XYZ file of C-alpha atoms in Angstrom:
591
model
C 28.568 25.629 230.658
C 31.812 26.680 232.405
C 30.341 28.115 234.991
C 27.773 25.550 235.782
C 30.859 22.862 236.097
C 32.487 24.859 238.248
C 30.202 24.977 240.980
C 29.382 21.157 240.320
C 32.800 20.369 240.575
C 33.295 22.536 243.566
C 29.746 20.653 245.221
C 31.578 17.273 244.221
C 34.605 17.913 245.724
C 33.162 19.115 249.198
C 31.201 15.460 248.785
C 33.882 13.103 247.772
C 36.410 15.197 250.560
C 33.674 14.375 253.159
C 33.108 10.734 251.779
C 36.569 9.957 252.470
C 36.347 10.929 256.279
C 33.044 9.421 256.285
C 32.927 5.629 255.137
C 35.972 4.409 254.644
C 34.790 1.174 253.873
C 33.264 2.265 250.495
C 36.764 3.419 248.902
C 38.544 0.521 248.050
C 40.176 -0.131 250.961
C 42.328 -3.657 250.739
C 42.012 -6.288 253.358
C 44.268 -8.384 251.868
C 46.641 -8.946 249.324
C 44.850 -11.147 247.131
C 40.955 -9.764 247.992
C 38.683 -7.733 245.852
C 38.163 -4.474 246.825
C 35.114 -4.231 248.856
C 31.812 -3.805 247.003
C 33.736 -4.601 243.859
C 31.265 -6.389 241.797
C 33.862 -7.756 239.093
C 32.269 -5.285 236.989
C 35.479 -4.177 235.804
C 35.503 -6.938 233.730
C 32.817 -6.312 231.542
C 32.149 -2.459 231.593
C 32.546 -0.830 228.756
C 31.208 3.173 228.443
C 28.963 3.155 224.424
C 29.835 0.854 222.043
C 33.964 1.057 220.842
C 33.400 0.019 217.457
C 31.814 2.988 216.512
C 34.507 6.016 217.544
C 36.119 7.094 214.005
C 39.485 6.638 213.804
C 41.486 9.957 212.730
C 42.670 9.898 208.742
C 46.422 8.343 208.405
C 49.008 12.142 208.640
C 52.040 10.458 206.383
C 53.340 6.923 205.054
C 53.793 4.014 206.766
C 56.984 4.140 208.394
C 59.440 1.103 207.386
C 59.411 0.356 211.496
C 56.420 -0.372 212.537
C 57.349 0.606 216.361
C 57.270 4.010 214.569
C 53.935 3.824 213.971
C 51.619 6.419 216.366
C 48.656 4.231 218.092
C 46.247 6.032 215.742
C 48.122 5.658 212.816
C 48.489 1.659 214.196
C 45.225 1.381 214.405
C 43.727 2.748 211.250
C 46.863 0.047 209.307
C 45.597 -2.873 211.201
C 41.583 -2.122 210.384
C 42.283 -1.586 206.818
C 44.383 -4.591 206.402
C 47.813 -3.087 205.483
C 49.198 -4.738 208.658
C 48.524 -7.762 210.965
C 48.111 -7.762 214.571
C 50.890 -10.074 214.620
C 53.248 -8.638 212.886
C 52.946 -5.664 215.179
C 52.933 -7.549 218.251
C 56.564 -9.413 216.560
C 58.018 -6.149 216.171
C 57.483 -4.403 219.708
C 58.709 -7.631 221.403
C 61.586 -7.359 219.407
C 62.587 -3.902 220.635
C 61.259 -5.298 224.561
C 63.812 -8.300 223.837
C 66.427 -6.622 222.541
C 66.695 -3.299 224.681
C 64.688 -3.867 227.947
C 67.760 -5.297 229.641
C 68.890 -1.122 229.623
C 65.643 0.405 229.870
C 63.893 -2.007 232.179
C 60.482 -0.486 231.689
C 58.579 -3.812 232.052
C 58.621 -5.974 234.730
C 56.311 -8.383 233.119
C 56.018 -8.946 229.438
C 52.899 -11.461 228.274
C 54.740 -12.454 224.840
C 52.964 -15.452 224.174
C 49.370 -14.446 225.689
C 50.235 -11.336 223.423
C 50.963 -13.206 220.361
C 48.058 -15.937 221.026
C 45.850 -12.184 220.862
C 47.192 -10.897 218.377
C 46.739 -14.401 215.876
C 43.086 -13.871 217.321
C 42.824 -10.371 216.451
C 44.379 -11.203 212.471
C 41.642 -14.491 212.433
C 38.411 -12.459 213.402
C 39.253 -8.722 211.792
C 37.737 -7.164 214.712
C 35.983 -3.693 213.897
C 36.988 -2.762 217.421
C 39.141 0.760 217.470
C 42.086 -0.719 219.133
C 42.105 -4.111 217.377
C 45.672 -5.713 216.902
C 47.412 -2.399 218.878
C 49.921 -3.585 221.582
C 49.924 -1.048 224.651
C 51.741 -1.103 227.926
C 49.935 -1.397 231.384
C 50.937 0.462 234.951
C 51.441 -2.513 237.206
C 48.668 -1.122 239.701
C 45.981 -1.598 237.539
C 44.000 -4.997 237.784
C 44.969 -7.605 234.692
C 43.121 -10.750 235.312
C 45.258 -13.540 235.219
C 48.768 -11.743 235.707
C 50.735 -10.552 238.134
C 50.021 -6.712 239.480
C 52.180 -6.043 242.170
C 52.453 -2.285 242.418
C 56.097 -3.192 242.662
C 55.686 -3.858 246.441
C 56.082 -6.824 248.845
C 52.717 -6.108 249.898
C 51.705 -7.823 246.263
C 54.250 -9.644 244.877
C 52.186 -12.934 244.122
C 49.470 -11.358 243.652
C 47.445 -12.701 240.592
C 43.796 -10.767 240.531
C 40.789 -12.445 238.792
C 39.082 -9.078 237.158
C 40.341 -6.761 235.636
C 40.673 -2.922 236.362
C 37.659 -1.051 234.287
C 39.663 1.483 231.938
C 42.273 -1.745 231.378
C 39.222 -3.878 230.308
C 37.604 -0.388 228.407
C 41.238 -0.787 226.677
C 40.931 -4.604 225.905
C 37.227 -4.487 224.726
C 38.122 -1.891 222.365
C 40.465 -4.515 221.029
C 44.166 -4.033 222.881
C 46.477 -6.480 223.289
C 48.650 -6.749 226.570
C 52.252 -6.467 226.030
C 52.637 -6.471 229.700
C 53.318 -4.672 233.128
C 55.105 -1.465 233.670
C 57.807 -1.188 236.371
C 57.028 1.547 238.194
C 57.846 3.426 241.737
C 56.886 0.736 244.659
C 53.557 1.081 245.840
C 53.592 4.510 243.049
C 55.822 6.243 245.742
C 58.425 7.311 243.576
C 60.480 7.128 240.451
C 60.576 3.337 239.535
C 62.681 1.448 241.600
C 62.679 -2.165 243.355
C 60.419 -2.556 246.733
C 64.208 -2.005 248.665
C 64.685 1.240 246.528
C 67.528 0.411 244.278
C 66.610 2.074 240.807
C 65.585 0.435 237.815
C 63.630 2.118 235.074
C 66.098 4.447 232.987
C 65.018 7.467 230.715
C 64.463 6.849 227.166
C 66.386 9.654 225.848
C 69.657 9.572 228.060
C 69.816 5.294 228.832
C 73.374 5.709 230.114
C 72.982 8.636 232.748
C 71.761 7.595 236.162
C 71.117 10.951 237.014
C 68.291 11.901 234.228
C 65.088 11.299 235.458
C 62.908 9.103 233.950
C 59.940 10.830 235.733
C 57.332 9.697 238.808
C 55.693 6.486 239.672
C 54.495 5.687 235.763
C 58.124 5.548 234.415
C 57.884 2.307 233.341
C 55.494 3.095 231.555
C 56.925 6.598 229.647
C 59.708 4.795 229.052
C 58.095 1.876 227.830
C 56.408 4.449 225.188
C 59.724 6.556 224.404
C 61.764 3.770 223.773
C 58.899 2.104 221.122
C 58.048 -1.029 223.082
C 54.585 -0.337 223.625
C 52.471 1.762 221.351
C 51.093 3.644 223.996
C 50.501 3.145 227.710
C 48.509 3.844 231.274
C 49.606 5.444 234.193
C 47.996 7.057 237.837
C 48.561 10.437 239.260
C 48.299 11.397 242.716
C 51.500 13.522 242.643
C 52.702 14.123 238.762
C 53.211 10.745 237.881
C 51.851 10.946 234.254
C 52.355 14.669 233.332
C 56.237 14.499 234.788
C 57.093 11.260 232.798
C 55.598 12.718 230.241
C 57.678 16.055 229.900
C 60.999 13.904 231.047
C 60.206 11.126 228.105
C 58.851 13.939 225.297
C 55.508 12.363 225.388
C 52.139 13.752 225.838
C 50.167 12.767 229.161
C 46.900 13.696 230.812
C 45.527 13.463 233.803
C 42.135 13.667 233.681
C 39.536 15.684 235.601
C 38.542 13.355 239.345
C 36.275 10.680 237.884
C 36.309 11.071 234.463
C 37.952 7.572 235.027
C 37.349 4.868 236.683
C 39.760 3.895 239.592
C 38.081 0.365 239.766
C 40.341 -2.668 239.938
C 43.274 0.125 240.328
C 45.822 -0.275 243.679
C 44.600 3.262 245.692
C 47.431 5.245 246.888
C 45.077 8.394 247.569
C 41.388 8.522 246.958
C 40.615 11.971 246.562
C 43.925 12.575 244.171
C 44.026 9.275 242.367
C 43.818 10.014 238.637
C 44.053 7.121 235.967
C 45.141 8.373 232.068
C 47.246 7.826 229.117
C 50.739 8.418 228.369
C 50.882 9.028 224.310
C 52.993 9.842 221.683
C 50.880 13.134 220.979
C 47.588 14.384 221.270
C 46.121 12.410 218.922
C 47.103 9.535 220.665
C 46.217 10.351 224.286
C 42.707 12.076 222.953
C 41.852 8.034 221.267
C 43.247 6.468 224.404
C 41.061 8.273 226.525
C 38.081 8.685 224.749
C 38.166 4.659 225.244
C 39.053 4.741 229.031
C 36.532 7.463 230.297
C 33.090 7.298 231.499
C 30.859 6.281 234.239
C 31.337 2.935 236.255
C 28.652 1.885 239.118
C 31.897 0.402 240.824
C 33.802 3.890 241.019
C 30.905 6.703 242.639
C 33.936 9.139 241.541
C 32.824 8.534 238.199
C 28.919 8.495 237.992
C 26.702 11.791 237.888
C 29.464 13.558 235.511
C 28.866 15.768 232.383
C 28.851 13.440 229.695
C 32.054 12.143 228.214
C 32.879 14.867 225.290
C 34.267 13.819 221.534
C 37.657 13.691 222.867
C 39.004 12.664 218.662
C 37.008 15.385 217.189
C 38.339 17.583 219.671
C 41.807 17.006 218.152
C 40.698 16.605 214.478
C 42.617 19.434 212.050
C 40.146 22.264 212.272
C 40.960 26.182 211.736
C 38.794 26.642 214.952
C 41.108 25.032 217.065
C 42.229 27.591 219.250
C 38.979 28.572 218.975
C 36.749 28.200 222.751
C 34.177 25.621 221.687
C 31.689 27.047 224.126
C 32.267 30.464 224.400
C 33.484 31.652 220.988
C 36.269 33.843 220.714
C 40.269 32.783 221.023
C 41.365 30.254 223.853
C 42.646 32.299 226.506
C 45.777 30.997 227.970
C 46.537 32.183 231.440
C 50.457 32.862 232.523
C 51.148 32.637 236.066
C 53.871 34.564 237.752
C 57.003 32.911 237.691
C 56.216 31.072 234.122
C 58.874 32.815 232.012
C 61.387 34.243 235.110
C 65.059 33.434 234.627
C 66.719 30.976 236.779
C 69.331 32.309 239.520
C 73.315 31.212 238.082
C 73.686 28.496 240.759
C 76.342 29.347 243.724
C 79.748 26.907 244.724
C 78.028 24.037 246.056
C 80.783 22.814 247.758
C 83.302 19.740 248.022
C 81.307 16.353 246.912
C 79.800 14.554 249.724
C 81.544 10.847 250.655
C 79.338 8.585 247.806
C 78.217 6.017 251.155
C 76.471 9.115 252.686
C 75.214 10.542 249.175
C 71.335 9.858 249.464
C 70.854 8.972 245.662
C 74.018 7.060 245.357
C 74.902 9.249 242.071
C 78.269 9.253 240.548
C 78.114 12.018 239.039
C 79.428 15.206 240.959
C 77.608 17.475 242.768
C 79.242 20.571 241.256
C 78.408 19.615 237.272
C 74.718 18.159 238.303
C 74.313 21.791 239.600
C 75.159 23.169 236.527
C 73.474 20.441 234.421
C 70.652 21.267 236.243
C 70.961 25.053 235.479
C 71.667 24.664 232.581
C 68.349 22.988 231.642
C 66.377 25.476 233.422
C 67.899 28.510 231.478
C 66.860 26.176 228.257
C 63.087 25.008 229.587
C 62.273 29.161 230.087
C 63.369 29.334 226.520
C 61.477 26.668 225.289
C 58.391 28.182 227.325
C 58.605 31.561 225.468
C 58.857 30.079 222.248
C 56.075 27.686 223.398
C 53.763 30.703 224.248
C 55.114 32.721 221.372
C 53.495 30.132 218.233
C 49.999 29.822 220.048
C 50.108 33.572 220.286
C 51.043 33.655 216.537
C 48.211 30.643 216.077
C 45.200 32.738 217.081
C 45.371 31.910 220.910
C 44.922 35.343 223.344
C 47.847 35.519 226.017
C 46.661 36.751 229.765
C 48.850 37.583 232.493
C 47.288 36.369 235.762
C 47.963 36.690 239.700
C 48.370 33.592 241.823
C 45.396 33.160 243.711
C 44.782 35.176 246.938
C 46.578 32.243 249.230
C 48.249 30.311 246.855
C 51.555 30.189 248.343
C 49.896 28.666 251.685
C 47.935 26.301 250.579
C 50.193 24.669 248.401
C 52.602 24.374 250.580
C 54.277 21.544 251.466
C 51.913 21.022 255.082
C 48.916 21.191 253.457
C 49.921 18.949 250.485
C 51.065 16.693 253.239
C 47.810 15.739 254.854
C 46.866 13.435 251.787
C 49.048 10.750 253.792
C 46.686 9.522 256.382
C 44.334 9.013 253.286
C 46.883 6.064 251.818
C 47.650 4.663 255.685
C 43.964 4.132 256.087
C 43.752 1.898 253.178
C 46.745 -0.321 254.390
C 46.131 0.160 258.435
C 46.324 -4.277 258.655
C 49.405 -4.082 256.644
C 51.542 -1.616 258.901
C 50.079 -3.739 261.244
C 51.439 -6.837 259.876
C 54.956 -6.263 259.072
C 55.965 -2.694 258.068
C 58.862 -4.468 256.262
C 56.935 -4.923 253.617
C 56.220 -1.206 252.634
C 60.588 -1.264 251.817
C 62.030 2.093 250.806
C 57.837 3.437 250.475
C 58.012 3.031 254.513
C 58.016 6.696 255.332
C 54.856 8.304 253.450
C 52.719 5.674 255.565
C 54.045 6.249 258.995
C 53.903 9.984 258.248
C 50.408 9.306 257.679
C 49.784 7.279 260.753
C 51.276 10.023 262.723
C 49.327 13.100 261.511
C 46.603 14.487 263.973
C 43.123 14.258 262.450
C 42.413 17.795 263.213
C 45.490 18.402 260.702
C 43.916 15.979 258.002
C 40.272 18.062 258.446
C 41.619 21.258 258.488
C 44.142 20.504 255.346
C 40.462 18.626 253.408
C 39.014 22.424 253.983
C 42.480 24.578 253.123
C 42.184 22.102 249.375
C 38.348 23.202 249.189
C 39.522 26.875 249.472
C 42.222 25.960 247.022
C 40.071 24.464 244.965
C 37.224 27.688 244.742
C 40.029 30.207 244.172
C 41.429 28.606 241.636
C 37.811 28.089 239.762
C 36.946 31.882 240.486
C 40.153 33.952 240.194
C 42.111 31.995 238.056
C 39.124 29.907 235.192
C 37.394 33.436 235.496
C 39.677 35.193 233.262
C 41.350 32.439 231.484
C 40.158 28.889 229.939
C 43.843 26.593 230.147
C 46.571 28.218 232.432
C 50.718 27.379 232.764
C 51.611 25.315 235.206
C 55.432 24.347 236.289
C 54.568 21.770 239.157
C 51.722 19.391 238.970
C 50.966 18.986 242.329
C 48.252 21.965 242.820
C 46.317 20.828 240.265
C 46.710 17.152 241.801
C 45.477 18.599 245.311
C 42.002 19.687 243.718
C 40.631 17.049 241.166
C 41.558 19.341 238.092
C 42.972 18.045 234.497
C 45.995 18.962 233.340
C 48.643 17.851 230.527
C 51.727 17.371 229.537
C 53.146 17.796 226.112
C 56.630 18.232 224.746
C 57.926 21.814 223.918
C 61.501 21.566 222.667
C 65.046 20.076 223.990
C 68.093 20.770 225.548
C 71.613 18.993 225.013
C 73.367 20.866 227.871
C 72.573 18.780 230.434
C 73.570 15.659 229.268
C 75.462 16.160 226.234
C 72.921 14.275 224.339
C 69.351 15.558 223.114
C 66.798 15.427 226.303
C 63.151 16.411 225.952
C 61.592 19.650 227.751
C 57.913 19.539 228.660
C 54.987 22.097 229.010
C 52.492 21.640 231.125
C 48.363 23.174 231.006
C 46.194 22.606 233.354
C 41.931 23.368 232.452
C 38.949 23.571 234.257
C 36.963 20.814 235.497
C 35.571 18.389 232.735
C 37.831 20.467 229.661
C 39.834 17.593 228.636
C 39.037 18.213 225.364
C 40.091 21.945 225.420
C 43.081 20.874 226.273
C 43.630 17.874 223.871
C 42.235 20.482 221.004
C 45.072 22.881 221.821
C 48.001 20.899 222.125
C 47.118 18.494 218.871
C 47.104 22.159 217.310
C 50.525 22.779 218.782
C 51.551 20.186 217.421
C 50.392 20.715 213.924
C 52.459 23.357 214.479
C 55.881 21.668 215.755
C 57.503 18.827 215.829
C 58.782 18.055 218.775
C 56.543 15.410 219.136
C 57.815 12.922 216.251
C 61.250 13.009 217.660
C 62.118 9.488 218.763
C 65.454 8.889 220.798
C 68.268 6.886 219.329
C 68.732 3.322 220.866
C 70.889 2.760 223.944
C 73.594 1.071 221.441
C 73.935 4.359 219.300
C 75.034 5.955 222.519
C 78.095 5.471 223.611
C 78.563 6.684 227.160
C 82.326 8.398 227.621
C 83.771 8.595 231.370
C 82.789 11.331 233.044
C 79.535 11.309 231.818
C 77.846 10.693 234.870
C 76.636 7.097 233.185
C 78.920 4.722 232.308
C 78.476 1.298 230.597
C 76.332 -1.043 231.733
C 76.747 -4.077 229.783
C 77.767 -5.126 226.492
C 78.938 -3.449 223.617
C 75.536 -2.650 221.733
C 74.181 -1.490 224.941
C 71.561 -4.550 224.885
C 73.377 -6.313 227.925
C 72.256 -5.865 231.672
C 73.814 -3.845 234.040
C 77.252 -4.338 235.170
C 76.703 -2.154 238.280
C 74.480 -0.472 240.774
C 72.826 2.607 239.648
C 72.366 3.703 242.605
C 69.749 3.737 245.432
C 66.584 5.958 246.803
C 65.949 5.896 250.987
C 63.523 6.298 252.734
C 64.440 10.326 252.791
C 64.365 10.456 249.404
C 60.878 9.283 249.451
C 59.150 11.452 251.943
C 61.255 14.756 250.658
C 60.182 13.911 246.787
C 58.118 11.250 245.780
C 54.722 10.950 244.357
């Protein structure tokens, strides 16, 4: 069967790149702020792939934790159907945390408390038999919620209020969800999460107090929303890393889906041939259940319909000695290394006096000299963590393979060919640039980039990602079935899934523990290979159930590169700027 997706994927591809040149019309291109897309049907509503009361949830893997925000969404889920907790109860206990701490972490923008409550009284009246009954999860603010605010954190949509809502959200509140609320996330999913005028918000679970840890791309809000046990588990979109990279910044486990396994329906388009929607999880477990609920075909989304049929993402990730075992071809999971994987990183040279902090792009306080270190400091520790990583599926039954990159690799991912996804994104908002380009704030730059590209660039860049995209499938899937990755963005370019999954931590650049993150990438359609491996991994480890202390428990010290921000217990607001992102900083790094 590999072989037969990879030329389907490869024929879809070549149709969906020519689609988008083709009729622009049919890919959710917004008119307005406050229209449907076109050809939206309100579908999204209502669809719902098989029936949700019949997946079986995964047995209960240790005693109810005395916190309930503890609690994994599987392990959530299988207290609230048997009774030994109530939806509202749950709901209480994750608005406590949102109440108490999101002043620091500001990973919501919107909380629903009563709606969420009103839910979850619901969900404790009727006993739903639903798989998600009672479980409170966390929402990217780009999906559709009917009835409240998505804004994508822009200007463009600040009042706007749609009336559907996006598919996989509605998959997600059919199977019984509650809304806890909206995730603050990078304005228009440009960047790290900031406001629309680029002045950073969202902080990172795990080191609340530094303004110079990243809390990851565009779906921060959401990863730290997760991390910091205020939601039980949440959504997010990648076009550029924003799932996989909050996910190895936050110690959670992400996936990004194969193109179309979900539906972008109902779902504010920053790129539609590298828009993925998918989970960000506590572990496998977690993000298999999440998306084994989200998937499937959607007549709204064409991305999605004609696909190999959704596989048994849970039993995928069920405890099974065949784990690392290929479920198709027999024999161990090959795991492909790239060059580059496991090199050491270069001591980093004098970098020189500070610059003035008014003329410092990010606005950081924290010195250029010991944020070079830091920074080398944690890649000397993430090539550890990658041997180690590699080392226990080795010892697990999985077969190691050295690989090549593929034969042009290093041209076409390069930064010019990644670059011609922009006209893509100022297609969609052409009446908006029109309008007022104000509105776009510190996003400005990746749209007028786009605007400016020749179309013989754009054409020639679709066919350099279809090249991509077939050496990749032949010279990379031929001799391995999951591969290392250390950037997201090639996988991004061509449709294919990949995840992200924690592998260890460091305390050296921070002084306080901070997560380091693997990330696999699979063939097209092998979601479930790579869900099967990882949930073995982490059988395996435990990096996984480590939790980071609250923002009260750490006490910044000067020189830290944070600082306080508010009151004592760390529960206060901020008491000054964390600094900013330009418009620079968005075209040189963001999504």
């Amino acid at each position: 069967m590999g072989e037969v997706n990879r030329r389907r994927f490869l024929e879809r591809m070549t149709a969906l790149t020519a689609t988008a040149v083709a009729t622009p019309a049919t890919l959710g291109a917004i008119s307005n702020a406050g229209s449907r897309f076109p050809g939206a049907t309100g579908a999204g509503s209502r669809a719902v792939a098989g029936r949700p009361d019949e997946l079986n949830l995964p047995p209960a893997g240790r005693p109810q934790p005395a916190d309930l925000t503890e609690l994994t969404l599987a392990e959530a889920a299988r207290l609230l159907r048997d009774g030994d907790v109530g939806a509202v109860e749950l709901v209480e206990a994750y608005l406590a945390r949102i109440g108490r701490w999101d002043l620091r972490y500001q990973a919501f923008n919107t909380v629903v408390s009563q709606a969420a409550l009103e839910a979850a009284r619901t969900a404790d009246r009727t006993r739903g038999r639903a798989p998600l009954t009672g479980v409170p999860l966390a929402i990217k603010d780009n999906y559709f919620t009917a009835g409240v605010r998505t804004t994508a954190n822009s200007f463009i949509f600040e009042d706007f209020v749609p009336d559907f809502d996006a598919t996989s959200w509605a998959r997600l509140r059919d199977a019984g969800a509650i809304l806890l609320g909206k995730t603050q996330m990078g304005p228009l999913a440009t960047t790290a999460a900031s406001t629309p005028t680029g002045e950073r918000t969202t902080v990172n679970a795990w080191a609340p107090h530094h303004d110079n840890v990243s809390p990851g791309g565009s779906s921060s809000g959401s990863a730290t929303a997760v991390a910091a046990r205020m939601a039980a588990s949440s959504t997010g979109t990648q076009t550029g890393g924003s799932i996989t990279n909050p996910s190895n910044a936050q110690g959670l486990t992400g996936i990004k889906p194969t193109m179309g396994r979900v539906s972008l329906q109902g779902i504010l388009p920053l790129t539609y041939t590298r828009d993925h929607p998918g989970p960000l999880a506590r572990d496998a477990v977690d993000a298999a259940l999440m998306l084994q609920i989200m998937a499937g075909p959607d007549p709204a989304d064409p991305r999605s319909l004609g696909l190999p049929p959704v596989p048994d993402y849970l039993g995928a990730v069920r405890e099974d000695d065949g784990a690392l075992t290929h479920p198709e071809r027999g024999g161990a999971v090959r795991i492909g290394v790239l060059p580059g994987f496991l090199d050491e990183p270069e001591p980093p040279e004098d970098p020189g006096p500070d610059p003035d902090p008014d003329v410092d792009r990010i606005g950081s306080s924290f010195p250029r000299r010991e944020r070079t270190q830091a920074a080398y400091r944690r890649e000397v520790a993430t090539v550890e963590a990658r041997r180690r990583m590699l080392a226990t599926l080795e010892e697990m039954g999985a077969e190691l393979v050295e690989l090549d990159f593929p034969t042009h690799w290093e041209t076409l991912t390069s930064f010019n060919f990644n670059n011609v996804r922009l006209p893509e994104r100022s297609e969609i908002f052409l009446e908006h640039l029109r309008d007022d380009v104000r509105k776009f704030g510190v996003s400005l730059a990746p749209w007028i980039n786009g605007l400016l590209l020749p179309a013989a660039e754009y054409v020639r860049g679709s066919r350099a990602r279809l090249v991509l995209l077939r050496e990749i499938l032949d010279e990379v899937f031929g001799r391995c079935d999951l591969v290392t990755q250390t950037a997201p963005f090639p996988f991004d370019m061509v449709g294919l899934p990949l995840i992200g999954f924690p592998i260890g931590f460091e305390t050296g650049s921070t002084g306080y523990p901070r997560p380091i993150g693997g990330m696999f990438g699979a063939e097209p359609y092998a979601e479930h290979h790579l869900l099967a491996v990882i949930a073995a991994y982490q059988r395996a480890t435990d990096w996984h159930l480590r939790r980071p202390a609250d923002p009260g428990e750490l006490r910044p010290t000067e020189g830290d590169g944070g600082g306080p921000r508010g009151g004592a217990d760390g529960s206060a607001g901020r008491d000054r700027s964390p600094g900013r992102y330009d418009l620079f900083y968005v075209m040189e790094r963001g999504e």
